Amino acid sequence: MRLCLVSLDFAPARTSGLTIYAERLARLLANHGHAVTVVAARRPGLPGRTFADGIAVERLPIGRSDWIGYGLRAARHVARRRARGDFDLVHFLDVHFAWAYRGPFVASLLQSFRQRLTADGGQPYASSWPNRVFRRAYYSGALRCMERPALRRAGALVSLSEATRQEFVRHYHIRPERIMLTPPSIDPARFAPPPAETVAALRRRLGLEGRRVLLHVGFSTPRKGLEYLVAALPALPADARLVLVGTWEPGYREKVRAAAGAAWERVLETGSVPDAEMPIYFALAELLTLPSLLEGFGLPALEAMACGTPVIATTAGALPEVVGPCGILVPPRDTPALVAAIRALLEDEARRAHLARCGRERARGAFSPEREYATLMRAYRQMTDVM
């Protein structure tokens, strides 16, 4: 098939977990012989067109309105290409980007704007009160003017998790049969426990010898709930250190640092790290901590499990589906529960070993590339049958 995938970003530009989802999906489809074109925003320093590893990338100006203006430009560009017969199927990797598109398309469901409006105790998650007011107005407007119309026009919908699927069935009144469950997969050859000497070298490089490491991986936005995690640090063993891998949304770092207080000295920020090093960072940690307020899936949890790192996550969104019986779940926004779970797991080596084995087996079995490809092809066939 000649497939067009529409994402906001694509490698080497990464601004969210959606970008990683786009990269892996494009690679999976290209590896199965499909002709894949990715339409993405053109970030500074990136060429307008590239072709590598069977994937063509076409980048469009994003403009000052971010995904809203980009969605309009992408709609016009894809419509022209499809009118020429260039694509057999168009897949918007977030349904919100399809708000201006009028042709037939498949769309992925990640998080609803209703969820974003209520994720922090009935309020929008935010880095400050002014930011909360802005998000309330922004999310409400986008829900009415862009999200609902795009959902009505989609020919087929795919959800990365059952939790997200149920969100759109219950609160948006989408018929269940319109949404196919297609969880992302993991490459078991890439995400696996690395050699012990490689892990030891990274520990020395980061100055973490003799320390027990808590790890958080992701693009740090108010949705990630990091203020509740750093607030737990004073109640954790003195040798515990928190390593943060990833970049920050503007304004949020200041909120998290204020929540940590003097315990911020126990936090190590690495920024973004090369893809090849990520399994080493997972293996470095005694456990991965994901105190999220909302997750449409939670790729870091799956990656950590594949590398044999135990996971403590919240019950927010899809995280319980990803972790299953192979991790520990606590309520979101509950620092005392985080403290209790982290302390208990740090002191129980046997349980950590059990969760590591369980996690590796679950990642390989329940989230295989073969399973993702098969479910995605069912959604694509459903779409082409009605075109």
mmCIF file of N, CA, C and O in Angstrom, residues 187-257:
data_model
loop_
_atom_site.group_PDB
_atom_site.id
_atom_site.type_symbol
_atom_site.label_atom_id
_atom_site.label_comp_id
_atom_site.label_asym_id
_atom_site.label_seq_id
_atom_site.Cartn_x
_atom_site.Cartn_y
_atom_site.Cartn_z
ATOM 1 N N ASP A 187 10.694 -3.190 20.133
ATOM 2 C CA ASP A 187 11.689 -4.014 19.460
ATOM 3 C C ASP A 187 12.493 -4.764 20.521
ATOM 4 O O ASP A 187 13.330 -4.166 21.202
ATOM 5 N N PRO A 188 12.270 -6.070 20.693
ATOM 6 C CA PRO A 188 12.939 -6.798 21.771
ATOM 7 C C PRO A 188 14.448 -6.917 21.569
ATOM 8 O O PRO A 188 15.189 -7.130 22.526
ATOM 9 N N ALA A 189 14.907 -6.769 20.321
ATOM 10 C CA ALA A 189 16.349 -6.824 20.083
ATOM 11 C C ALA A 189 17.026 -5.548 20.545
ATOM 12 O O ALA A 189 18.179 -5.561 20.994
ATOM 13 N N ARG A 190 16.312 -4.434 20.456
ATOM 14 C CA ARG A 190 16.894 -3.148 20.857
ATOM 15 C C ARG A 190 16.728 -2.894 22.343
ATOM 16 O O ARG A 190 17.656 -2.457 23.026
ATOM 17 N N PHE A 191 15.531 -3.143 22.850
ATOM 18 C CA PHE A 191 15.275 -2.909 24.273
ATOM 19 C C PHE A 191 15.420 -4.236 25.015
ATOM 20 O O PHE A 191 14.501 -5.046 25.072
ATOM 21 N N ALA A 192 16.596 -4.426 25.571
ATOM 22 C CA ALA A 192 16.947 -5.644 26.302
ATOM 23 C C ALA A 192 18.017 -5.279 27.321
ATOM 24 O O ALA A 192 18.693 -4.251 27.180
ATOM 25 N N PRO A 193 18.180 -6.087 28.363
ATOM 26 C CA PRO A 193 19.209 -5.774 29.365
ATOM 27 C C PRO A 193 20.601 -5.718 28.740
ATOM 28 O O PRO A 193 21.035 -6.679 28.098
ATOM 29 N N PRO A 194 21.333 -4.607 28.887
ATOM 30 C CA PRO A 194 22.673 -4.492 28.307
ATOM 31 C C PRO A 194 23.711 -5.163 29.204
ATOM 32 O O PRO A 194 23.415 -5.546 30.348
ATOM 33 N N PRO A 195 24.947 -5.310 28.726
ATOM 34 C CA PRO A 195 26.003 -5.905 29.558
ATOM 35 C C PRO A 195 26.238 -5.111 30.838
ATOM 36 O O PRO A 195 26.156 -3.877 30.846
ATOM 37 N N ALA A 196 26.566 -5.828 31.914
ATOM 38 C CA ALA A 196 26.753 -5.190 33.221
ATOM 39 C C ALA A 196 27.871 -4.160 33.191
ATOM 40 O O ALA A 196 27.779 -3.102 33.840
ATOM 41 N N GLU A 197 28.947 -4.432 32.429
ATOM 42 C CA GLU A 197 30.064 -3.489 32.410
ATOM 43 C C GLU A 197 29.680 -2.177 31.728
ATOM 44 O O GLU A 197 30.193 -1.108 32.085
ATOM 45 N N THR A 198 28.751 -2.240 30.758
ATOM 46 C CA THR A 198 28.277 -1.022 30.095
ATOM 47 C C THR A 198 27.475 -0.171 31.069
ATOM 48 O O THR A 198 27.598 1.062 31.101
ATOM 49 N N VAL A 199 26.650 -0.830 31.878
ATOM 50 C CA VAL A 199 25.863 -0.126 32.885
ATOM 51 C C VAL A 199 26.774 0.490 33.940
ATOM 52 O O VAL A 199 26.589 1.643 34.356
ATOM 53 N N ALA A 200 27.772 -0.256 34.359
ATOM 54 C CA ALA A 200 28.707 0.251 35.371
ATOM 55 C C ALA A 200 29.456 1.474 34.861
ATOM 56 O O ALA A 200 29.708 2.426 35.623
ATOM 57 N N ALA A 201 29.810 1.478 33.578
ATOM 58 C CA ALA A 201 30.521 2.623 33.009
ATOM 59 C C ALA A 201 29.641 3.868 33.026
ATOM 60 O O ALA A 201 30.112 4.977 33.325
ATOM 61 N N LEU A 202 28.363 3.710 32.706
ATOM 62 C CA LEU A 202 27.456 4.859 32.740
ATOM 63 C C LEU A 202 27.278 5.357 34.178
ATOM 64 O O LEU A 202 27.248 6.572 34.429
ATOM 65 N N ARG A 203 27.170 4.441 35.118
ATOM 66 C CA ARG A 203 27.033 4.834 36.520
ATOM 67 C C ARG A 203 28.236 5.674 36.960
ATOM 68 O O ARG A 203 28.071 6.708 37.639
ATOM 69 N N ARG A 204 29.439 5.261 36.578
ATOM 70 C CA ARG A 204 30.639 6.040 36.928
ATOM 71 C C ARG A 204 30.610 7.409 36.250
ATOM 72 O O ARG A 204 30.934 8.432 36.865
ATOM 73 N N ARG A 205 30.205 7.430 34.979
ATOM 74 C CA ARG A 205 30.184 8.686 34.231
ATOM 75 C C ARG A 205 29.223 9.703 34.851
ATOM 76 O O ARG A 205 29.491 10.906 34.851
ATOM 77 N N LEU A 206 28.125 9.218 35.387
ATOM 78 C CA LEU A 206 27.118 10.110 35.980
ATOM 79 C C LEU A 206 27.378 10.383 37.462
ATOM 80 O O LEU A 206 26.617 11.136 38.086
ATOM 81 N N GLY A 207 28.404 9.765 38.021
ATOM 82 C CA GLY A 207 28.698 9.980 39.435
ATOM 83 C C GLY A 207 27.677 9.351 40.358
ATOM 84 O O GLY A 207 27.389 9.902 41.432
ATOM 85 N N LEU A 208 27.160 8.194 39.983
ATOM 86 C CA LEU A 208 26.103 7.551 40.753
ATOM 87 C C LEU A 208 26.561 6.267 41.446
ATOM 88 O O LEU A 208 25.732 5.468 41.873
ATOM 89 N N GLU A 209 27.852 6.067 41.565
ATOM 90 C CA GLU A 209 28.345 4.892 42.268
ATOM 91 C C GLU A 209 27.923 4.955 43.734
ATOM 92 O O GLU A 209 28.014 5.996 44.395
ATOM 93 N N GLY A 210 27.424 3.824 44.223
ATOM 94 C CA GLY A 210 26.961 3.776 45.605
ATOM 95 C C GLY A 210 25.594 4.386 45.821
ATOM 96 O O GLY A 210 25.159 4.536 46.966
ATOM 97 N N ARG A 211 24.900 4.745 44.743
ATOM 98 C CA ARG A 211 23.559 5.344 44.846
ATOM 99 C C ARG A 211 22.508 4.390 44.293
ATOM 100 O O ARG A 211 22.781 3.596 43.389
ATOM 101 N N ARG A 212 21.298 4.498 44.832
ATOM 102 C CA ARG A 212 20.165 3.778 44.261
ATOM 103 C C ARG A 212 19.384 4.761 43.402
ATOM 104 O O ARG A 212 19.070 5.869 43.840
ATOM 105 N N VAL A 213 19.094 4.336 42.175
ATOM 106 C CA VAL A 213 18.606 5.265 41.156
ATOM 107 C C VAL A 213 17.125 5.057 40.866
ATOM 108 O O VAL A 213 16.674 3.937 40.574
ATOM 109 N N LEU A 214 16.394 6.165 40.951
ATOM 110 C CA LEU A 214 15.027 6.233 40.439
ATOM 111 C C LEU A 214 15.110 6.954 39.104
ATOM 112 O O LEU A 214 15.783 7.975 38.991
ATOM 113 N N LEU A 215 14.417 6.453 38.110
ATOM 114 C CA LEU A 215 14.516 7.017 36.765
ATOM 115 C C LEU A 215 13.155 7.512 36.302
ATOM 116 O O LEU A 215 12.129 6.884 36.556
ATOM 117 N N HIS A 216 13.168 8.665 35.644
ATOM 118 C CA HIS A 216 11.974 9.126 34.925
ATOM 119 C C HIS A 216 12.397 9.471 33.516
ATOM 120 O O HIS A 216 13.397 10.165 33.294
ATOM 121 N N VAL A 217 11.642 8.978 32.519
ATOM 122 C CA VAL A 217 11.950 9.202 31.114
ATOM 123 C C VAL A 217 10.730 9.807 30.440
ATOM 124 O O VAL A 217 9.612 9.308 30.600
ATOM 125 N N GLY A 218 10.940 10.871 29.685
ATOM 126 C CA GLY A 218 9.832 11.441 28.937
ATOM 127 C C GLY A 218 9.988 12.920 28.723
ATOM 128 O O GLY A 218 10.898 13.561 29.265
ATOM 129 N N PHE A 219 9.087 13.472 27.929
ATOM 130 C CA PHE A 219 9.035 14.903 27.703
ATOM 131 C C PHE A 219 8.255 15.503 28.876
ATOM 132 O O PHE A 219 7.053 15.271 29.026
ATOM 133 N N SER A 220 8.945 16.237 29.711
ATOM 134 C CA SER A 220 8.377 16.646 30.997
ATOM 135 C C SER A 220 7.448 17.840 30.830
ATOM 136 O O SER A 220 7.872 18.979 30.628
ATOM 137 N N THR A 221 6.157 17.557 30.920
ATOM 138 C CA THR A 221 5.107 18.560 30.871
ATOM 139 C C THR A 221 4.281 18.417 32.144
ATOM 140 O O THR A 221 4.417 17.421 32.875
ATOM 141 N N PRO A 222 3.389 19.370 32.455
ATOM 142 C CA PRO A 222 2.561 19.232 33.654
ATOM 143 C C PRO A 222 1.728 17.955 33.687
ATOM 144 O O PRO A 222 1.284 17.541 34.757
ATOM 145 N N ARG A 223 1.528 17.328 32.536
ATOM 146 C CA ARG A 223 0.787 16.056 32.489
ATOM 147 C C ARG A 223 1.540 14.931 33.182
ATOM 148 O O ARG A 223 0.943 13.930 33.591
ATOM 149 N N LYS A 224 2.852 15.069 33.359
ATOM 150 C CA LYS A 224 3.682 14.000 33.901
ATOM 151 C C LYS A 224 3.672 13.934 35.426
ATOM 152 O O LYS A 224 4.170 12.966 36.002
ATOM 153 N N GLY A 225 3.170 14.952 36.119
ATOM 154 C CA GLY A 225 3.031 14.881 37.573
ATOM 155 C C GLY A 225 4.339 14.813 38.335
ATOM 156 O O GLY A 225 4.377 14.282 39.454
ATOM 157 N N LEU A 226 5.409 15.376 37.810
ATOM 158 C CA LEU A 226 6.712 15.254 38.459
ATOM 159 C C LEU A 226 6.793 15.976 39.796
ATOM 160 O O LEU A 226 7.599 15.614 40.655
ATOM 161 N N GLU A 227 5.971 16.993 40.000
ATOM 162 C CA GLU A 227 6.000 17.689 41.290
ATOM 163 C C GLU A 227 5.633 16.758 42.443
ATOM 164 O O GLU A 227 6.137 16.910 43.565
ATOM 165 N N TYR A 228 4.778 15.763 42.170
ATOM 166 C CA TYR A 228 4.396 14.806 43.210
ATOM 167 C C TYR A 228 5.518 13.809 43.482
ATOM 168 O O TYR A 228 5.640 13.306 44.610
ATOM 169 N N LEU A 229 6.339 13.547 42.483
ATOM 170 C CA LEU A 229 7.472 12.643 42.670
ATOM 171 C C LEU A 229 8.609 13.315 43.426
ATOM 172 O O LEU A 229 9.150 12.743 44.382
ATOM 173 N N VAL A 230 8.994 14.520 43.037
ATOM 174 C CA VAL A 230 10.121 15.170 43.724
ATOM 175 C C VAL A 230 9.761 15.507 45.162
ATOM 176 O O VAL A 230 10.640 15.557 46.037
ATOM 177 N N ALA A 231 8.474 15.724 45.434
ATOM 178 C CA ALA A 231 8.057 15.987 46.811
ATOM 179 C C ALA A 231 8.272 14.769 47.703
ATOM 180 O O ALA A 231 8.316 14.893 48.934
ATOM 181 N N ALA A 232 8.419 13.600 47.092
ATOM 182 C CA ALA A 232 8.656 12.371 47.855
ATOM 183 C C ALA A 232 10.114 12.196 48.257
ATOM 184 O O ALA A 232 10.424 11.418 49.161
ATOM 185 N N LEU A 233 11.035 12.891 47.600
ATOM 186 C CA LEU A 233 12.462 12.658 47.815
ATOM 187 C C LEU A 233 12.903 12.800 49.272
ATOM 188 O O LEU A 233 13.691 11.978 49.757
ATOM 189 N N PRO A 234 12.451 13.814 50.037
ATOM 190 C CA PRO A 234 12.916 13.919 51.425
ATOM 191 C C PRO A 234 12.556 12.714 52.295
ATOM 192 O O PRO A 234 13.226 12.459 53.302
ATOM 193 N N ALA A 235 11.517 11.969 51.911
ATOM 194 C CA ALA A 235 11.085 10.817 52.705
ATOM 195 C C ALA A 235 11.706 9.510 52.223
ATOM 196 O O ALA A 235 11.413 8.451 52.789
ATOM 197 N N LEU A 236 12.579 9.570 51.224
ATOM 198 C CA LEU A 236 13.215 8.364 50.690
ATOM 199 C C LEU A 236 14.603 8.192 51.283
ATOM 200 O O LEU A 236 15.173 9.130 51.840
ATOM 201 N N PRO A 237 15.183 6.980 51.189
ATOM 202 C CA PRO A 237 16.524 6.753 51.731
ATOM 203 C C PRO A 237 17.528 7.771 51.207
ATOM 204 O O PRO A 237 17.432 8.240 50.069
ATOM 205 N N ALA A 238 18.509 8.102 52.042
ATOM 206 C CA ALA A 238 19.454 9.164 51.722
ATOM 207 C C ALA A 238 20.284 8.868 50.485
ATOM 208 O O ALA A 238 20.783 9.793 49.828
ATOM 209 N N ASP A 239 20.443 7.585 50.131
ATOM 210 C CA ASP A 239 21.261 7.249 48.966
ATOM 211 C C ASP A 239 20.466 7.213 47.670
ATOM 212 O O ASP A 239 21.009 6.911 46.606
ATOM 213 N N ALA A 240 19.181 7.526 47.711
ATOM 214 C CA ALA A 240 18.347 7.508 46.508
ATOM 215 C C ALA A 240 18.566 8.783 45.702
ATOM 216 O O ALA A 240 18.609 9.885 46.250
ATOM 217 N N ARG A 241 18.688 8.616 44.395
ATOM 218 C CA ARG A 241 18.824 9.740 43.476
ATOM 219 C C ARG A 241 17.806 9.595 42.356
ATOM 220 O O ARG A 241 17.506 8.483 41.900
ATOM 221 N N LEU A 242 17.280 10.711 41.901
ATOM 222 C CA LEU A 242 16.313 10.730 40.806
ATOM 223 C C LEU A 242 17.005 11.235 39.546
ATOM 224 O O LEU A 242 17.532 12.349 39.526
ATOM 225 N N VAL A 243 17.005 10.420 38.494
ATOM 226 C CA VAL A 243 17.585 10.800 37.209
ATOM 227 C C VAL A 243 16.441 11.107 36.238
ATOM 228 O O VAL A 243 15.551 10.275 36.023
ATOM 229 N N LEU A 244 16.469 12.307 35.676
ATOM 230 C CA LEU A 244 15.443 12.745 34.733
ATOM 231 C C LEU A 244 16.035 12.770 33.328
ATOM 232 O O LEU A 244 16.984 13.523 33.054
ATOM 233 N N VAL A 245 15.480 11.955 32.443
ATOM 234 C CA VAL A 245 15.913 11.897 31.053
ATOM 235 C C VAL A 245 14.827 12.522 30.184
ATOM 236 O O VAL A 245 13.678 12.083 30.219
ATOM 237 N N GLY A 246 15.191 13.537 29.423
ATOM 238 C CA GLY A 246 14.224 14.187 28.551
ATOM 239 C C GLY A 246 14.283 15.696 28.685
ATOM 240 O O GLY A 246 15.079 16.239 29.452
ATOM 241 N N THR A 247 13.437 16.362 27.935
ATOM 242 C CA THR A 247 13.404 17.820 27.924
ATOM 243 C C THR A 247 12.172 18.328 28.666
ATOM 244 O O THR A 247 11.258 17.567 28.983
ATOM 245 N N TRP A 248 12.143 19.643 28.913
ATOM 246 C CA TRP A 248 11.094 20.274 29.708
ATOM 247 C C TRP A 248 10.191 21.145 28.842
ATOM 248 O O TRP A 248 10.665 21.825 27.934
ATOM 249 N N GLU A 249 8.908 21.171 29.160
ATOM 250 C CA GLU A 249 8.017 22.204 28.643
ATOM 251 C C GLU A 249 8.350 23.518 29.359
ATOM 252 O O GLU A 249 8.561 23.522 30.577
ATOM 253 N N PRO A 250 8.413 24.633 28.636
ATOM 254 C CA PRO A 250 8.741 25.906 29.282
ATOM 255 C C PRO A 250 7.833 26.201 30.474
ATOM 256 O O PRO A 250 6.616 26.054 30.394
ATOM 257 N N GLY A 251 8.451 26.588 31.581
ATOM 258 C CA GLY A 251 7.713 26.949 32.788
ATOM 259 C C GLY A 251 7.509 25.813 33.767
ATOM 260 O O GLY A 251 7.334 26.063 34.969
ATOM 261 N N TYR A 252 7.541 24.581 33.295
ATOM 262 C CA TYR A 252 7.229 23.465 34.196
ATOM 263 C C TYR A 252 8.406 23.108 35.101
ATOM 264 O O TYR A 252 8.198 22.719 36.251
ATOM 265 N N ARG A 253 9.614 23.251 34.625
ATOM 266 C CA ARG A 253 10.778 22.921 35.452
ATOM 267 C C ARG A 253 10.785 23.743 36.735
ATOM 268 O O ARG A 253 11.117 23.237 37.819
ATOM 269 N N GLU A 254 10.416 25.003 36.633
ATOM 270 C CA GLU A 254 10.407 25.878 37.813
ATOM 271 C C GLU A 254 9.404 25.386 38.849
ATOM 272 O O GLU A 254 9.678 25.406 40.058
ATOM 273 N N LYS A 255 8.257 24.906 38.388
ATOM 274 C CA LYS A 255 7.248 24.380 39.317
ATOM 275 C C LYS A 255 7.764 23.123 40.016
ATOM 276 O O LYS A 255 7.590 22.961 41.237
ATOM 277 N N VAL A 256 8.398 22.238 39.263
ATOM 278 C CA VAL A 256 8.904 20.996 39.843
ATOM 279 C C VAL A 256 10.045 21.274 40.809
ATOM 280 O O VAL A 256 10.112 20.698 41.907
ATOM 281 N N ARG A 257 10.939 22.179 40.447
ATOM 282 C CA ARG A 257 12.065 22.501 41.327
ATOM 283 C C ARG A 257 11.569 23.111 42.637
ATOM 284 O O ARG A 257 12.097 22.805 43.716
#
